[in-house]
Short mmCIF file of C-alpha atoms (C1' of nucleotides) in Angstrom, two decimals:
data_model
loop_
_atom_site.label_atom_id
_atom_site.label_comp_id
_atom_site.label_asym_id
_atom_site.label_seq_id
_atom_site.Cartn_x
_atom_site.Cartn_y
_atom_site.Cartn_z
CA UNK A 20 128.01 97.48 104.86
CA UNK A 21 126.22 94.65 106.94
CA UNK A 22 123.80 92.17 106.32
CA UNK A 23 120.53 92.28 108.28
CA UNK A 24 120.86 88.79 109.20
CA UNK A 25 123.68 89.91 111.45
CA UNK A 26 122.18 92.54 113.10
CA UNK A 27 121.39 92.28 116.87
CA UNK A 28 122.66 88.93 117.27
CA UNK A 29 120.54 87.21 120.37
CA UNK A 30 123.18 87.65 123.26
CA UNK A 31 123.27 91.45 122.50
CA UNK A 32 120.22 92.13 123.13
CA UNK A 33 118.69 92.20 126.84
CA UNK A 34 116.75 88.56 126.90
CA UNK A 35 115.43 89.44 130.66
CA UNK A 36 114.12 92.55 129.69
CA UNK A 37 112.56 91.12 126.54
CA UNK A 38 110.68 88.46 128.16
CA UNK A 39 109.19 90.90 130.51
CA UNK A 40 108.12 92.78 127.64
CA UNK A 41 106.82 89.48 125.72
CA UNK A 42 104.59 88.49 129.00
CA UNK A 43 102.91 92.57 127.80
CA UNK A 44 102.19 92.09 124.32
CA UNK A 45 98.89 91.77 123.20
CA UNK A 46 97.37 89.66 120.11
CA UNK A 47 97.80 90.93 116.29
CA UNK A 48 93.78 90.73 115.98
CA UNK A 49 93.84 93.20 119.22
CA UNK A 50 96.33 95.55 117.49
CA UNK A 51 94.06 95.71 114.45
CA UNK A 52 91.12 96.78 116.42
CA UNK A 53 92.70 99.37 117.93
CA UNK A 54 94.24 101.05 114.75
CA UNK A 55 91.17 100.92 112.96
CA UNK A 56 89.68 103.16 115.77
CA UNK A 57 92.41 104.99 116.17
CA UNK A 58 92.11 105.54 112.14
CA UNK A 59 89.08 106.97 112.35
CA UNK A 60 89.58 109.46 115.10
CA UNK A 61 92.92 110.39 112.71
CA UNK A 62 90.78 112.61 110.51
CA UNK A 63 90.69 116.18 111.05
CA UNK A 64 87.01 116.15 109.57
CA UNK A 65 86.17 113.48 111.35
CA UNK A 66 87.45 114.87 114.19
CA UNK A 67 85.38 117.75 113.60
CA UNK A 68 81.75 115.77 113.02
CA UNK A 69 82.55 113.73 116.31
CA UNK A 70 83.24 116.69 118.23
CA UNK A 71 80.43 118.43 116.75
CA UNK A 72 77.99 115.30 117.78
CA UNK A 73 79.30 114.99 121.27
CA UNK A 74 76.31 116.40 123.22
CA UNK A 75 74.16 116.06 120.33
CA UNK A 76 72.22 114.65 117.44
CA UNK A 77 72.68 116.08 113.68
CA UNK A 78 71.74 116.03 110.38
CA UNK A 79 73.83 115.54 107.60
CA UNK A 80 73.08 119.17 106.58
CA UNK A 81 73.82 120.25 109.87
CA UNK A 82 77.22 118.77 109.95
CA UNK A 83 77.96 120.37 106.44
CA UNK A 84 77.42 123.81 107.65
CA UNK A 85 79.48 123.21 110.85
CA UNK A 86 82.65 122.04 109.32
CA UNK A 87 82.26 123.65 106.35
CA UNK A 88 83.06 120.39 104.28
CA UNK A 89 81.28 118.90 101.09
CA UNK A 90 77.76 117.14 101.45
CA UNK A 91 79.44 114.50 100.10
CA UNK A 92 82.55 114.20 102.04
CA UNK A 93 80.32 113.99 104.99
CA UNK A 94 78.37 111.66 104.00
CA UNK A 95 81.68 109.08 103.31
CA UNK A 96 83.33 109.96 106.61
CA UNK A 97 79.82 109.36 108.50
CA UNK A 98 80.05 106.02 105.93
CA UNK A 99 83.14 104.83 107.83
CA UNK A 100 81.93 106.04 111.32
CA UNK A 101 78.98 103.77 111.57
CA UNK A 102 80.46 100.73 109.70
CA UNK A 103 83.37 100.77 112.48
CA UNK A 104 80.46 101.39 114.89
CA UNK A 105 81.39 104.88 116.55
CA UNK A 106 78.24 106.59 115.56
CA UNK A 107 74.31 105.44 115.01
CA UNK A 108 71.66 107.15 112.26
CA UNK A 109 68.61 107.37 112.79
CA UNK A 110 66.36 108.21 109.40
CA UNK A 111 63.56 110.71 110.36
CA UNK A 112 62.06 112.07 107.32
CA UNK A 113 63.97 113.32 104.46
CA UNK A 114 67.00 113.49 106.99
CA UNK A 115 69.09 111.10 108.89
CA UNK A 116 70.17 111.71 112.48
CA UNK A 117 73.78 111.21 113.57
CA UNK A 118 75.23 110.65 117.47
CA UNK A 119 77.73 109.41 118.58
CA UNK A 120 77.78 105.25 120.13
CA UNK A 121 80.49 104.67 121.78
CA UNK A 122 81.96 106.18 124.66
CA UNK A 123 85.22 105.22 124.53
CA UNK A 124 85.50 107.78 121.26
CA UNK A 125 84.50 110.37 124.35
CA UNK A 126 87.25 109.35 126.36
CA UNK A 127 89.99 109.07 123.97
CA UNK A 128 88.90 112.79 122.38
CA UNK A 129 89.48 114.24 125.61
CA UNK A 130 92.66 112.81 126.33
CA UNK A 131 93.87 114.14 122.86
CA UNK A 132 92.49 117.36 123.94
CA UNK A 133 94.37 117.67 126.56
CA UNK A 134 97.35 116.32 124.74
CA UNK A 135 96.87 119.28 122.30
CA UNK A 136 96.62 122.01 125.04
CA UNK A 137 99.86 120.98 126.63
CA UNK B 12 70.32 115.78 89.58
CA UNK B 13 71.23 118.57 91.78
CA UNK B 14 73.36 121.47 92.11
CA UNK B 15 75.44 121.34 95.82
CA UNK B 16 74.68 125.02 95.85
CA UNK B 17 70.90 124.10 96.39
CA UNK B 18 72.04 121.32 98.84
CA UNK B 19 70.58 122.33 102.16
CA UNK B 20 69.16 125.82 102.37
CA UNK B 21 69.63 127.50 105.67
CA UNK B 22 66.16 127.23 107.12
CA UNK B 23 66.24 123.36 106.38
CA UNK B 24 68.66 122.90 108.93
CA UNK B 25 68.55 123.13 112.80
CA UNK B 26 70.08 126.39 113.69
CA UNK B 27 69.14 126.35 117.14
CA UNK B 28 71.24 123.09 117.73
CA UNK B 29 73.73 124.97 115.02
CA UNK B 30 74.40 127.32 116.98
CA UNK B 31 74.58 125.37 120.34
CA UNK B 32 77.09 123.08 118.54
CA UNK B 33 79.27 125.76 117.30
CA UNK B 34 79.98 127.02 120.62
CA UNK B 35 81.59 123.56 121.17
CA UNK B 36 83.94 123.38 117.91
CA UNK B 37 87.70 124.13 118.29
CA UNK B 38 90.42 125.76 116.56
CA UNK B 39 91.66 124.07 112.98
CA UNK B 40 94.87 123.43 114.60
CA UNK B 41 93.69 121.57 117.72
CA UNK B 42 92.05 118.99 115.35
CA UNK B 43 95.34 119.37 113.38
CA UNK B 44 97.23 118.52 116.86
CA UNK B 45 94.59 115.77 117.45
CA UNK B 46 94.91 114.40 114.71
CA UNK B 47 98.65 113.84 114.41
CA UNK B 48 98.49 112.02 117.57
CA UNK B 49 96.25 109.74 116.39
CA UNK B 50 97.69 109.02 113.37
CA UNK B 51 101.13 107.69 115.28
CA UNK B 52 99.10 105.72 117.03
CA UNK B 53 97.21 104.34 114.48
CA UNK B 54 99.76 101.79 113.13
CA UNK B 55 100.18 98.25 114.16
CA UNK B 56 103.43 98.88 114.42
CA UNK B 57 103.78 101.65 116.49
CA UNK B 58 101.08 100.24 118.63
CA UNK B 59 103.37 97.38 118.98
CA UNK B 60 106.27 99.64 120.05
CA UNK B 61 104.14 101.63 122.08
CA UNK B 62 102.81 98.34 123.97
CA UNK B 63 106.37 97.34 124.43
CA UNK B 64 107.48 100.29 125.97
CA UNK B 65 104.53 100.90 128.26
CA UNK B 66 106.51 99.90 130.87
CA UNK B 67 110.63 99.82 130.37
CA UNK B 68 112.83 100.81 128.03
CA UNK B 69 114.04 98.98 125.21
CA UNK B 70 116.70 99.66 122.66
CA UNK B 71 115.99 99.04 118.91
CA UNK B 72 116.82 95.68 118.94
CA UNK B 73 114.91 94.47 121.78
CA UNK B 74 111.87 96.03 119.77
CA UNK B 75 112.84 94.41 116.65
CA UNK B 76 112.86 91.02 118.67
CA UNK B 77 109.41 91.51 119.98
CA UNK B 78 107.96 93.15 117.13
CA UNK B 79 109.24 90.66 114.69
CA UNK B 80 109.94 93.66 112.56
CA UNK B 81 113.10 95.17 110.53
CA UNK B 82 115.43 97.20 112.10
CA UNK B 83 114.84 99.72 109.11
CA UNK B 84 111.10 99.67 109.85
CA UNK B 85 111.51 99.97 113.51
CA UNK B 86 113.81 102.87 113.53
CA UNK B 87 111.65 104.87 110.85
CA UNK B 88 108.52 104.04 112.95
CA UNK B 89 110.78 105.46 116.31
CA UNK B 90 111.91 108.43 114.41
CA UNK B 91 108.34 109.37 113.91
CA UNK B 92 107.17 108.71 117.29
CA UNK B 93 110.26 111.09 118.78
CA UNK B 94 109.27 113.53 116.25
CA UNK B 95 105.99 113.77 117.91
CA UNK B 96 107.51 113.73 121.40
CA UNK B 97 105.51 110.22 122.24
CA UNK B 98 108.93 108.82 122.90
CA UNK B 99 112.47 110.10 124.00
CA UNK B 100 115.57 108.28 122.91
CA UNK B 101 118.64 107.94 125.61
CA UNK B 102 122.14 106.59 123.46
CA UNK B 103 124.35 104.55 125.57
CA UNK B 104 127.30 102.90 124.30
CA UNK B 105 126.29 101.02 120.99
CA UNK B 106 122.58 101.13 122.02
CA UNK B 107 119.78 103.58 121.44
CA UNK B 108 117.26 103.08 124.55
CA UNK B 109 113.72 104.29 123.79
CA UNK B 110 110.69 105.26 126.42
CA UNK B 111 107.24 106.81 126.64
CA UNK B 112 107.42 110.37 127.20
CA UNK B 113 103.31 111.06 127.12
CA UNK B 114 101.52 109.70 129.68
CA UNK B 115 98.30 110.89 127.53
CA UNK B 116 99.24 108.18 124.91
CA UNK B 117 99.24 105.41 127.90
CA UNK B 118 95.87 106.50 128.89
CA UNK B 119 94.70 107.08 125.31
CA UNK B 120 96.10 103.60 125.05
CA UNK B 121 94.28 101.64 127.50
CA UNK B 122 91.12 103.19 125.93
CA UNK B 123 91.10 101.78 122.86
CA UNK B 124 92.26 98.08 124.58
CA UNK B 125 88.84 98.48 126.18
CA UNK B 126 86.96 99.19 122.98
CA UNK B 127 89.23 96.51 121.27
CA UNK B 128 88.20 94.17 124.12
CA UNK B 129 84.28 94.78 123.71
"C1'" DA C 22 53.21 111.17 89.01
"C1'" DA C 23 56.17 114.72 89.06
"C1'" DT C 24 59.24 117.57 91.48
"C1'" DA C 25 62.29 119.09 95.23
"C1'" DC C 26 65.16 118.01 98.73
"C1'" DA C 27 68.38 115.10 101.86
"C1'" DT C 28 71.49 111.62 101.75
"C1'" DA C 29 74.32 107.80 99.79
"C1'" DT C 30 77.64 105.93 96.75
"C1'" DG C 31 80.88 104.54 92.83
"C1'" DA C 32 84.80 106.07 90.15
"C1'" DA C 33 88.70 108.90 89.46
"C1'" DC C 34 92.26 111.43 91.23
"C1'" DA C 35 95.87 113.26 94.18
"C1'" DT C 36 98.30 112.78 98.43
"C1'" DA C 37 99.94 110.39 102.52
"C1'" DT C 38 101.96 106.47 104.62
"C1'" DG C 39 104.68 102.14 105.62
"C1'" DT C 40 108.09 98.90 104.12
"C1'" DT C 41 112.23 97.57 101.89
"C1'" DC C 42 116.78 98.18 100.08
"C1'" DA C 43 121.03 100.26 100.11
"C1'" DT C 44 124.00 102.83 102.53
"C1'" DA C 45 125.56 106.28 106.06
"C1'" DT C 46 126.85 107.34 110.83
"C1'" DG C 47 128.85 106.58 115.11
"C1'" DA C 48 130.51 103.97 119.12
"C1'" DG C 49 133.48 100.03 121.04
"C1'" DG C 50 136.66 96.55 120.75
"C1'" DT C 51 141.07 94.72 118.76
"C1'" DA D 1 143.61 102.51 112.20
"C1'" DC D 2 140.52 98.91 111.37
"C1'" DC D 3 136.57 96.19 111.98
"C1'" DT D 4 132.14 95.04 113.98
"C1'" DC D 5 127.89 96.05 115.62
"C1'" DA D 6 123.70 99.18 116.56
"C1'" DT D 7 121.15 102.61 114.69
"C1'" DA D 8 119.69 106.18 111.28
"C1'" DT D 9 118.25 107.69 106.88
"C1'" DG D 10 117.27 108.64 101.81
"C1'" DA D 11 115.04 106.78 97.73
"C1'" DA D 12 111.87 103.82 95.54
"C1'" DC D 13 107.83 101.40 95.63
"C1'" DA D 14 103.22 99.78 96.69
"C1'" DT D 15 99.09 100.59 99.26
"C1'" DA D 16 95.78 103.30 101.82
"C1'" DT D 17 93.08 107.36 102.34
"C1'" DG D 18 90.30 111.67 101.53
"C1'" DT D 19 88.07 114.68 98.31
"C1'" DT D 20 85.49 115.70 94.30
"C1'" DC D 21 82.33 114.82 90.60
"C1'" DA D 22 78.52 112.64 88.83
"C1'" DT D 23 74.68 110.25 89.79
"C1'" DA D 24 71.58 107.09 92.43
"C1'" DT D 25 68.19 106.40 96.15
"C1'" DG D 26 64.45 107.51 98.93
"C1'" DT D 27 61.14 110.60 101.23
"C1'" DA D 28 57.99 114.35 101.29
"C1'" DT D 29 55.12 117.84 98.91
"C1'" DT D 30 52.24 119.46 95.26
#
DNA sequence: AATACATATGAACATATGTTCATATGAGGT
DNA sequence: ACCTCATATGAACATATGTTCATATGTATT
């Protein structure tokens, strides 16, 4: 049994290596960003609407029939989508208008796509 | 008040855009595959690992060091990440040494710094 | 104004996830 | 053999997350 305290005492570590790696770190606040984007593409639904929006604007409706999910499941996922800025509405009508803003998401999708298919 | 069942009626949607979308959806398990890569990169922590090893290896407790995390935490976080194959583990002597294995995740990385950074 | 439809949203619920604590495993030094 | 150190891991716990259900909001249509 040991005591965490003792673990990894400073000289048994590798202090060149770790400053190297300290000069590469970035700040928490930048961390945080990242996960909450990387949150929101973590979704299979989501997945689904932002893949389904790619080249394209839809409805709400439109969405439901495509991935088969609840009107009102969509509607919270598309919720969290706009308030962490990755898609835009646009109200025509009775219905609101979904694409995608940012295009980074783009990016990133494909690279997990690829990932996927290896 | 309103039944789901009378949520959306066929000809209320856009089936012409439908149908152009659908053509663009993929399998279940490619979100599925998408999504689990996103998820182990969705945690501060892992980020933090991740950033760490972008560009050397480090054992655990190098990344405890710069992660200012536990050793427990940091080795369940790693044993996730090798699960997934984003990481491969090399034991030498006392020391576990840990790398990226995906370039996808480096690029996939980057990405997100860029969003972060906007 | 009354109704129908499209969308949004709060509450409740079940499940997933990350950390800690305690302890196990395994390698090297003595 | 024994001890120390580095790492792994199971269980418990608290928190986060996604879906559903019920209902609210807002826009046309009659």
């Amino acid at each position: 049994m040991m005591n965490q305290n003792e673990v990894c005492k400073e000289f048994q570590t590798h202090p060149d290596v770790i400053e190297a790696a300290r000069n590469d770190l970035l700040s928490n606040v930048e961390y945080e960003y990242m996960s909450v984007l990387f949150k929101m593409v973590s979704d299979p639904t989501r997945l689904k609407i932002i893949n389904a929006l790619f080249d394209r604007e839809l409805c709400v409706c439109d969405l439901m029939v495509l991935t088969g999910m609840s009107q009102s499941s969509i509607s919270h996922q598309l919720s969290k989508l706009k308030q962490t800025r990755l898609v835009k509405s646009d109200k025509r009508g009775k219905n609101v208008y979904y694409t995608l803003k940012d295009e980074h998401v783009r990016q990133i999708f494909r690279q997990a796509l690829e990932h996927a298919r290896e």
